[in-house]
Amino acid sequence: MTERLVILQTRLQSRSYAAIRRETDLVLPIGPEAMHETKIHGWSACTLGELFQSEEYQIEKEQSQKKIDSLIESLNSFAKRKYPEFDIQIGNYYAFQLWAVIGQIHFNSFIIRSIKKKLDPTLTICYTKAKSEIFMDFRPDPGSIFSEVLSRSGIFNQGQFQIKKISEKIKATTLRERILSALPISVRTLLRRVRDYQKTKSSHHGIYDLLIIGAGGDWLKLRENSAFNRIFRSHFPPYLSDSPKKIASKELFGILNASIKDNDAIPFDLVPLAHAIQSDLDFFAKKSNEVSNSMKSYDAVVTSVLSFPVDNFLAHTAVTVGLPLIVWQHGEKGQSGFDHLSLYTELFYATDFLAYAPVVAEQYIDWLKNYRDIQIHTVGSIEKKIEWVNGETIVYATGKWFKTAVPFLDKPDPDSRLFNAHRIILNFLNDSDYTVVFKANNTPGLNEIPYEFQKIQIEYSKSFTSLLRTARAIILDTPATTLVEACSTQVPVFVLGGRNTYTEEFLSAIKRRVVWCESPEELISDLSNYLKTGSYGADVNDSSYLKKYGANLPSDDLVIKLRSILEDKILHSRSNSIT
């Protein structure tokens, strides 16, 4: 049994705690600042990953997924009861957001039950923010979700825990983040549409009209291709004004609360989410006929990602009136097999999916045969024209932190892995004689860097591709889109594995191009050898990975493929509407 467990999340909380610290305390640091403070003070600590076995984690993950899928269906049924004259699948529209919000609550509940089971502390002292902030309109505040679930879960009696509140706010690391963080999602969405509209150079003489919804991805990159614009006119949906805020019904609250109920306790207040769902449901019903009629102006609807409810509402409406909905892959895929989240952000309503490369297409075909009929095409992606110059800078690009503001991921406790990697790799680089840039992640609120190094430049604002152009070597601890971009050049790349579970086929291909390492120690050994001798344990000219997973093509070649697919789908849609 542990006498006192102290939970810390930030530097300010850690410094406040130092004044009341006891030598027998056990600290559970959540997030990079608390991890860093705990490490430099030498406090006795445990990590999130030490609270449970991997088998327990996987069981809880599966149960969470089942509850979320059940919630999606329950919300669809709720919408049907309220508006039987319309087919408004509000659960589907909110699926990705439900995975993010409800999944977080499940995960935090699991952590607290694991603390009770593993440590059974006499007293738990949890430091947290004095006031929660709404994160992305209705998501839990990453800095306070844990304390709220702890205090409401009923797992510990009132006398067994203390909540100590410290006045703090979500941190923005750049001016852009500070501005965007002050805006609601609806305004940010409008600004993105204005930006995309200004960048899109559609011809007035095209043959077919395409409606771009959600994230445009590679569809937007074709805006400068004259051959594409001679065939297709690109449009964006008219801005749908904010849905009037409605108070959620008692029935809706009951459905949502049932999805997070844990031992008769409701461990989180879902009021913002409930009101958002109720407001959108009523608004979509009001706009349903109007949006259906507007779809008649287009020949097809295209997208790369459908994350937000309004985008899925538009997608569903388009398919309902008989338009093809064509989703073109975005970012890297296939490294870990088929991702269930693709159902929420791509496949609920797609008639066709355009994959970058054969491996991804095969994974989708294999999964979809048990789901629904979607045509899968392999078309490639737009060639990344990154002119690489062999410079003198070592660029280390890192991933984002998760804290406990995350559902169940592929592997538990990614923050401890990331912190350990930073500690070992950055200390090595700081002791070297090379110019080093440490590229922070782009996710606001989850990209803080708590360390300071005399010889390492920490970069928040510049893009990875701009740093890539003059890099002598690239280090990646979270291989994702950055991996595709780096492999599009001849720069030596050193990758730290372990973030996810990867397929053998992926590892076989990528290890021909990059030096893949299973530990930070292995990475700095291989990097040191390369910097001293020039010996690189892979081939910078090998294209096996890109051919299997990226398949970059010149835009003119892509247009030929796309025209064939789109024309076939459009003409088929027209013939069906006539009959």
CSV table of C-alpha atoms in Angstrom, one decimal, residues 10-333:
chain,number,residue,atom,x,y,z
A,10,THR,CA,2.7,20.9,-15.0
A,11,ARG,CA,5.7,22.8,-13.8
A,12,LEU,CA,3.7,25.2,-11.6
A,13,GLN,CA,2.0,22.3,-9.9
A,14,SER,CA,5.3,20.6,-9.3
A,15,ARG,CA,6.8,23.7,-7.7
A,16,SER,CA,3.7,24.1,-5.5
A,17,TYR,CA,4.0,20.5,-4.4
A,18,ALA,CA,7.7,20.8,-3.5
A,19,ALA,CA,6.7,22.9,-0.5
A,20,ILE,CA,4.6,20.0,1.0
A,21,ARG,CA,6.6,17.1,-0.2
A,22,ARG,CA,7.4,14.1,2.0
A,23,GLU,CA,10.2,11.7,1.4
A,24,THR,CA,7.7,8.7,1.4
A,25,ASP,CA,5.6,10.3,-1.4
A,26,LEU,CA,5.1,8.5,-4.7
A,27,VAL,CA,4.6,10.9,-7.7
A,28,LEU,CA,2.6,10.1,-10.8
A,29,PRO,CA,3.7,12.7,-13.4
A,30,ILE,CA,1.3,13.2,-16.3
A,31,GLY,CA,2.7,15.1,-19.3
A,32,PRO,CA,6.2,16.5,-20.1
A,33,GLU,CA,6.5,19.3,-17.6
A,34,ALA,CA,5.7,17.1,-14.6
A,35,MET,CA,7.9,14.3,-16.0
A,36,HIS,CA,10.8,16.8,-16.4
A,37,GLU,CA,10.4,18.3,-12.9
A,38,THR,CA,10.1,14.9,-11.3
A,39,LYS,CA,13.2,13.7,-13.0
A,40,ILE,CA,15.4,16.7,-12.2
A,41,HIS,CA,14.3,16.6,-8.5
A,42,GLY,CA,14.9,12.9,-8.3
A,43,TRP,CA,11.4,12.3,-6.8
A,44,SER,CA,10.3,8.7,-6.4
A,45,ALA,CA,7.8,8.1,-9.2
A,46,CYS,CA,5.8,5.7,-11.3
A,47,THR,CA,4.5,6.0,-14.8
A,48,LEU,CA,1.1,5.4,-16.2
A,49,GLY,CA,2.3,2.3,-17.9
A,50,GLU,CA,3.4,0.7,-14.6
A,51,LEU,CA,-0.2,0.8,-13.3
A,52,PHE,CA,-1.5,-2.0,-15.4
A,53,GLN,CA,-0.6,-5.0,-17.5
A,54,SER,CA,-0.8,-4.8,-21.3
A,55,GLU,CA,-3.4,-7.5,-21.3
A,56,GLU,CA,-5.7,-5.5,-19.0
A,57,TYR,CA,-5.2,-2.4,-21.2
A,58,GLN,CA,-6.2,-4.3,-24.4
A,59,ILE,CA,-9.3,-5.7,-22.7
A,60,GLU,CA,-10.4,-2.3,-21.6
A,61,LYS,CA,-9.6,-0.9,-25.0
A,62,GLU,CA,-11.9,-3.4,-26.7
A,63,GLN,CA,-14.7,-2.7,-24.2
A,64,SER,CA,-14.4,1.0,-24.7
A,65,GLN,CA,-14.7,0.5,-28.5
A,66,LYS,CA,-17.8,-1.6,-28.1
A,67,LYS,CA,-19.4,1.1,-25.9
A,68,ILE,CA,-18.6,3.8,-28.4
A,69,ASP,CA,-20.0,1.8,-31.3
A,70,SER,CA,-23.1,1.1,-29.3
A,71,LEU,CA,-23.5,4.8,-28.4
A,72,ILE,CA,-23.2,5.7,-32.1
A,73,GLU,CA,-26.1,3.4,-32.9
A,74,SER,CA,-28.1,4.7,-29.9
A,75,LEU,CA,-27.7,8.2,-31.1
A,76,ASN,CA,-28.8,7.3,-34.6
A,77,SER,CA,-32.0,5.7,-33.1
A,78,PHE,CA,-32.6,8.8,-31.0
A,79,ALA,CA,-32.4,11.0,-34.1
A,80,LYS,CA,-34.8,8.7,-35.9
A,81,ARG,CA,-37.3,8.9,-33.1
A,82,LYS,CA,-37.1,12.7,-32.9
A,83,TYR,CA,-37.2,13.3,-36.6
A,84,PRO,CA,-38.7,10.2,-38.3
A,85,GLU,CA,-39.3,12.1,-41.5
A,86,PHE,CA,-35.6,12.6,-42.0
A,87,ASP,CA,-32.6,10.2,-42.1
A,88,ILE,CA,-30.3,12.1,-39.8
A,89,GLN,CA,-27.6,9.8,-38.5
A,90,ILE,CA,-26.3,12.0,-35.8
A,91,GLY,CA,-24.3,9.2,-34.2
A,92,ASN,CA,-22.4,8.6,-37.4
A,93,TYR,CA,-21.8,12.3,-37.9
A,94,TYR,CA,-20.3,12.6,-34.4
A,95,ALA,CA,-18.5,9.3,-34.5
A,96,PHE,CA,-15.0,10.6,-34.5
A,97,GLN,CA,-15.7,13.2,-31.8
A,98,LEU,CA,-17.4,10.5,-29.7
A,99,TRP,CA,-14.3,8.3,-30.0
A,100,ALA,CA,-12.2,11.3,-28.8
A,101,VAL,CA,-14.5,12.5,-25.9
A,102,ILE,CA,-16.1,9.3,-24.6
A,103,GLY,CA,-12.8,7.3,-25.2
A,104,GLN,CA,-10.9,9.8,-23.0
A,105,ILE,CA,-13.4,9.3,-20.1
A,106,HIS,CA,-13.1,5.5,-20.4
A,107,PHE,CA,-9.3,5.7,-20.3
A,108,ASN,CA,-9.2,8.1,-17.3
A,109,SER,CA,-11.6,5.8,-15.4
A,110,PHE,CA,-9.4,2.9,-16.2
A,111,ILE,CA,-6.3,4.7,-14.9
A,112,ILE,CA,-8.1,5.5,-11.6
A,113,ARG,CA,-9.3,2.0,-11.1
A,114,SER,CA,-5.7,0.8,-11.9
A,115,ILE,CA,-4.4,3.2,-9.2
A,116,LYS,CA,-6.8,1.7,-6.7
A,117,LYS,CA,-5.9,-1.9,-7.7
A,118,LYS,CA,-2.1,-1.5,-8.0
A,119,LEU,CA,-1.2,1.2,-5.4
A,120,ASP,CA,-4.3,1.5,-3.1
A,121,PRO,CA,-3.0,4.8,-1.7
A,122,THR,CA,-4.1,5.9,1.7
A,123,LEU,CA,-4.3,9.5,0.3
A,124,THR,CA,-4.2,10.7,-3.3
A,125,ILE,CA,-3.3,14.4,-3.8
A,126,CYS,CA,-4.2,15.5,-7.4
A,127,TYR,CA,-3.0,18.8,-8.6
A,128,THR,CA,-5.0,20.4,-11.4
A,129,LYS,CA,-6.1,23.6,-13.1
A,130,ALA,CA,-8.2,25.9,-11.0
A,131,LYS,CA,-10.7,26.3,-13.9
A,132,SER,CA,-11.4,24.0,-16.8
A,133,GLU,CA,-11.5,25.4,-20.3
A,134,ILE,CA,-13.6,24.0,-23.1
A,135,PHE,CA,-11.2,22.5,-25.6
A,136,MET,CA,-12.3,22.5,-29.2
A,137,ASP,CA,-15.9,23.5,-28.3
A,138,PHE,CA,-16.9,20.4,-26.3
A,139,ARG,CA,-13.9,18.2,-25.6
A,140,PRO,CA,-12.5,17.9,-22.1
A,141,ASP,CA,-9.7,20.2,-21.0
A,142,PRO,CA,-6.5,18.1,-21.2
A,143,GLY,CA,-5.3,19.7,-18.0
A,144,SER,CA,-8.3,18.9,-15.9
A,145,ILE,CA,-10.1,15.8,-17.2
A,146,PHE,CA,-8.1,13.5,-14.8
A,147,SER,CA,-9.0,15.4,-11.7
A,148,GLU,CA,-12.7,15.6,-12.7
A,149,VAL,CA,-13.0,11.9,-13.3
A,150,LEU,CA,-11.1,11.2,-10.1
A,151,SER,CA,-13.5,13.3,-8.0
A,152,ARG,CA,-16.7,12.0,-9.7
A,153,SER,CA,-15.8,8.3,-10.1
A,154,GLY,CA,-16.6,7.1,-6.6
A,155,ILE,CA,-13.6,4.8,-6.7
A,156,PHE,CA,-12.1,6.6,-3.8
A,157,ASN,CA,-14.0,7.9,-0.8
A,158,GLN,CA,-14.0,11.7,-0.2
A,159,GLY,CA,-11.5,11.4,2.6
A,160,GLN,CA,-9.1,9.4,0.4
A,161,PHE,CA,-8.2,12.2,-2.1
A,162,GLN,CA,-7.6,15.9,-2.2
A,163,ILE,CA,-7.8,18.1,-5.3
A,164,LYS,CA,-5.4,21.0,-5.2
A,165,LYS,CA,-6.2,23.7,-7.8
A,166,ILE,CA,-3.6,25.9,-9.5
A,167,SER,CA,-4.5,28.9,-11.7
A,168,GLU,CA,-3.3,28.0,-15.2
A,169,LYS,CA,-4.5,28.1,-18.8
A,170,ILE,CA,-3.9,26.0,-21.9
A,171,LYS,CA,-0.5,27.1,-23.3
A,172,ALA,CA,-0.1,28.4,-26.8
A,173,THR,CA,3.4,28.1,-28.2
A,174,THR,CA,3.1,30.4,-31.2
A,175,LEU,CA,1.1,33.6,-32.0
A,176,ARG,CA,-1.0,31.6,-34.5
A,177,GLU,CA,-2.0,29.1,-31.7
A,178,ARG,CA,-2.9,31.9,-29.3
A,179,ILE,CA,-5.2,33.4,-31.9
A,180,LEU,CA,-6.8,30.1,-33.0
A,181,SER,CA,-7.3,28.9,-29.5
A,182,ALA,CA,-9.5,31.9,-28.8
A,183,LEU,CA,-11.8,31.1,-31.7
A,184,PRO,CA,-14.7,28.5,-31.7
A,185,ILE,CA,-14.5,25.6,-34.1
A,186,SER,CA,-17.1,27.1,-36.4
A,187,VAL,CA,-15.1,30.2,-36.9
A,188,ARG,CA,-11.9,28.3,-37.5
A,189,THR,CA,-13.7,26.1,-40.0
A,190,LEU,CA,-15.0,29.2,-41.8
A,191,LEU,CA,-11.5,30.7,-41.9
A,192,ARG,CA,-10.1,27.4,-43.4
A,193,ARG,CA,-12.8,27.5,-46.1
A,194,VAL,CA,-12.0,31.1,-47.0
A,195,ARG,CA,-8.3,30.1,-47.2
A,196,ASP,CA,-9.0,27.1,-49.4
A,197,TYR,CA,-11.5,29.0,-51.6
A,198,GLN,CA,-8.9,31.7,-52.2
A,199,LYS,CA,-6.3,29.2,-53.2
A,200,THR,CA,-8.5,27.2,-55.5
A,201,LYS,CA,-8.2,28.3,-59.1
A,202,SER,CA,-11.2,26.6,-60.7
A,203,SER,CA,-11.8,27.1,-64.4
A,204,HIS,CA,-15.2,28.5,-65.4
A,205,HIS,CA,-15.0,26.2,-68.5
A,206,GLY,CA,-14.8,22.8,-66.7
A,207,ILE,CA,-17.2,20.0,-67.7
A,208,TYR,CA,-18.0,18.6,-64.2
A,209,ASP,CA,-18.8,20.3,-60.9
A,210,LEU,CA,-17.1,18.9,-57.8
A,211,LEU,CA,-18.1,19.8,-54.2
A,212,ILE,CA,-15.1,19.7,-51.8
A,213,ILE,CA,-16.1,19.0,-48.2
A,214,GLY,CA,-14.2,18.4,-45.0
A,215,ALA,CA,-10.4,18.4,-45.4
A,216,GLY,CA,-9.5,18.8,-49.1
A,217,GLY,CA,-6.1,17.1,-48.9
A,218,ASP,CA,-4.7,16.2,-52.4
A,219,TRP,CA,-7.8,17.6,-54.1
A,220,LEU,CA,-6.7,21.1,-53.1
A,221,LYS,CA,-3.2,20.4,-54.3
A,222,LEU,CA,-4.6,20.0,-57.8
A,223,ARG,CA,-5.7,23.6,-57.9
A,224,GLU,CA,-2.7,24.7,-59.9
A,225,ASN,CA,-3.1,22.0,-62.5
A,226,SER,CA,-4.6,23.4,-65.6
A,227,ALA,CA,-5.5,20.0,-67.1
A,228,PHE,CA,-7.6,19.3,-64.0
A,229,ASN,CA,-9.3,22.7,-64.1
A,230,ARG,CA,-10.2,22.3,-67.7
A,231,ILE,CA,-12.3,19.2,-66.8
A,232,PHE,CA,-13.5,19.9,-63.2
A,233,ARG,CA,-14.8,23.0,-61.5
A,234,SER,CA,-14.2,22.9,-57.7
A,235,HIS,CA,-16.7,24.4,-55.3
A,236,PHE,CA,-17.0,24.7,-51.5
A,237,PRO,CA,-20.3,24.3,-49.7
A,238,PRO,CA,-22.0,27.5,-48.7
A,239,TYR,CA,-21.3,28.4,-45.1
A,240,LEU,CA,-23.9,27.0,-42.7
A,241,SER,CA,-24.4,29.5,-39.9
A,242,ASP,CA,-23.9,28.2,-36.4
A,243,SER,CA,-26.7,26.0,-35.2
A,244,PRO,CA,-28.7,27.8,-32.5
A,245,LYS,CA,-27.6,26.5,-29.1
A,246,LYS,CA,-30.2,24.1,-27.7
A,247,ILE,CA,-30.5,22.6,-24.3
A,248,ALA,CA,-30.1,18.8,-24.6
A,249,SER,CA,-33.1,16.7,-23.8
A,250,LYS,CA,-33.3,14.4,-20.7
A,251,GLU,CA,-33.3,11.4,-23.1
A,252,LEU,CA,-30.1,12.5,-24.8
A,253,PHE,CA,-28.4,13.0,-21.5
A,254,GLY,CA,-29.4,9.5,-20.5
A,255,ILE,CA,-28.0,8.0,-23.7
A,256,LEU,CA,-24.6,9.8,-23.3
A,257,ASN,CA,-24.3,9.2,-19.5
A,258,ALA,CA,-25.0,5.4,-20.0
A,259,SER,CA,-21.9,5.2,-22.3
A,260,ILE,CA,-19.6,6.4,-19.5
A,261,LYS,CA,-21.3,5.0,-16.4
A,262,ASP,CA,-18.8,3.2,-14.2
A,263,ASN,CA,-20.0,1.4,-11.0
A,264,ASP,CA,-23.1,3.6,-10.9
A,265,ALA,CA,-21.1,6.8,-11.1
A,266,ILE,CA,-21.1,9.3,-14.0
A,267,PRO,CA,-17.4,10.3,-14.0
A,268,PHE,CA,-17.6,13.3,-16.3
A,269,ASP,CA,-20.0,16.2,-17.1
A,270,LEU,CA,-21.1,15.8,-20.7
A,271,VAL,CA,-23.2,19.0,-20.8
A,272,PRO,CA,-21.2,20.7,-23.6
A,273,LEU,CA,-21.2,17.6,-25.8
A,274,ALA,CA,-24.9,17.0,-25.2
A,275,HIS,CA,-25.9,20.5,-26.0
A,276,ALA,CA,-23.7,20.4,-29.2
A,277,ILE,CA,-25.4,17.2,-30.4
A,278,GLN,CA,-28.9,18.4,-29.7
A,279,SER,CA,-28.2,21.7,-31.4
A,280,ASP,CA,-26.8,20.1,-34.5
A,281,LEU,CA,-29.5,17.5,-34.7
A,282,ASP,CA,-32.2,20.2,-34.7
A,283,PHE,CA,-30.3,22.3,-37.1
A,284,PHE,CA,-29.6,19.5,-39.6
A,285,ALA,CA,-33.3,18.6,-39.6
A,286,LYS,CA,-34.2,22.3,-40.3
A,287,LYS,CA,-31.6,22.4,-43.2
A,288,SER,CA,-32.1,18.9,-44.6
A,289,ASN,CA,-34.4,19.8,-47.6
A,290,GLU,CA,-32.4,22.9,-48.4
A,291,VAL,CA,-29.1,21.0,-48.4
A,292,SER,CA,-30.6,18.2,-50.5
A,293,ASN,CA,-31.7,20.6,-53.1
A,294,SER,CA,-28.3,22.3,-53.2
A,295,MET,CA,-26.6,19.0,-54.0
A,296,LYS,CA,-28.3,19.0,-57.4
A,297,SER,CA,-25.8,21.6,-58.5
A,298,TYR,CA,-22.9,19.2,-58.3
A,299,ASP,CA,-21.8,16.1,-60.2
A,300,ALA,CA,-19.8,14.5,-57.4
A,301,VAL,CA,-18.6,15.2,-53.9
A,302,VAL,CA,-14.9,14.7,-52.9
A,303,THR,CA,-12.9,14.9,-49.7
A,304,SER,CA,-10.0,13.5,-47.8
A,305,VAL,CA,-11.2,13.5,-44.2
A,306,LEU,CA,-14.6,13.9,-42.6
A,307,SER,CA,-13.9,14.7,-38.9
A,308,PHE,CA,-16.7,17.1,-38.0
A,309,PRO,CA,-20.5,16.5,-37.8
A,310,VAL,CA,-21.4,19.1,-40.5
A,311,ASP,CA,-19.0,17.4,-43.0
A,312,ASN,CA,-20.6,14.0,-42.4
A,313,PHE,CA,-24.1,15.6,-42.7
A,314,LEU,CA,-23.1,17.0,-46.1
A,315,ALA,CA,-21.6,13.6,-47.1
A,316,HIS,CA,-24.6,11.6,-46.1
A,317,THR,CA,-26.9,14.1,-47.9
A,318,ALA,CA,-24.9,13.9,-51.1
A,319,VAL,CA,-25.0,10.1,-51.2
A,320,THR,CA,-28.7,10.1,-50.3
A,321,VAL,CA,-29.5,12.1,-53.4
A,322,GLY,CA,-27.4,9.8,-55.6
A,323,LEU,CA,-24.1,11.6,-55.9
A,324,PRO,CA,-20.8,9.7,-55.8
A,325,LEU,CA,-18.8,10.5,-52.6
A,326,ILE,CA,-15.1,10.0,-53.4
A,327,VAL,CA,-12.6,9.9,-50.5
A,328,TRP,CA,-8.9,10.3,-51.4
A,329,GLN,CA,-6.4,9.0,-48.8
A,330,HIS,CA,-4.8,11.6,-46.6
A,331,GLY,CA,-1.4,11.2,-45.0
A,332,GLU,CA,0.4,7.9,-44.2
A,333,LYS,CA,-1.6,4.7,-43.9
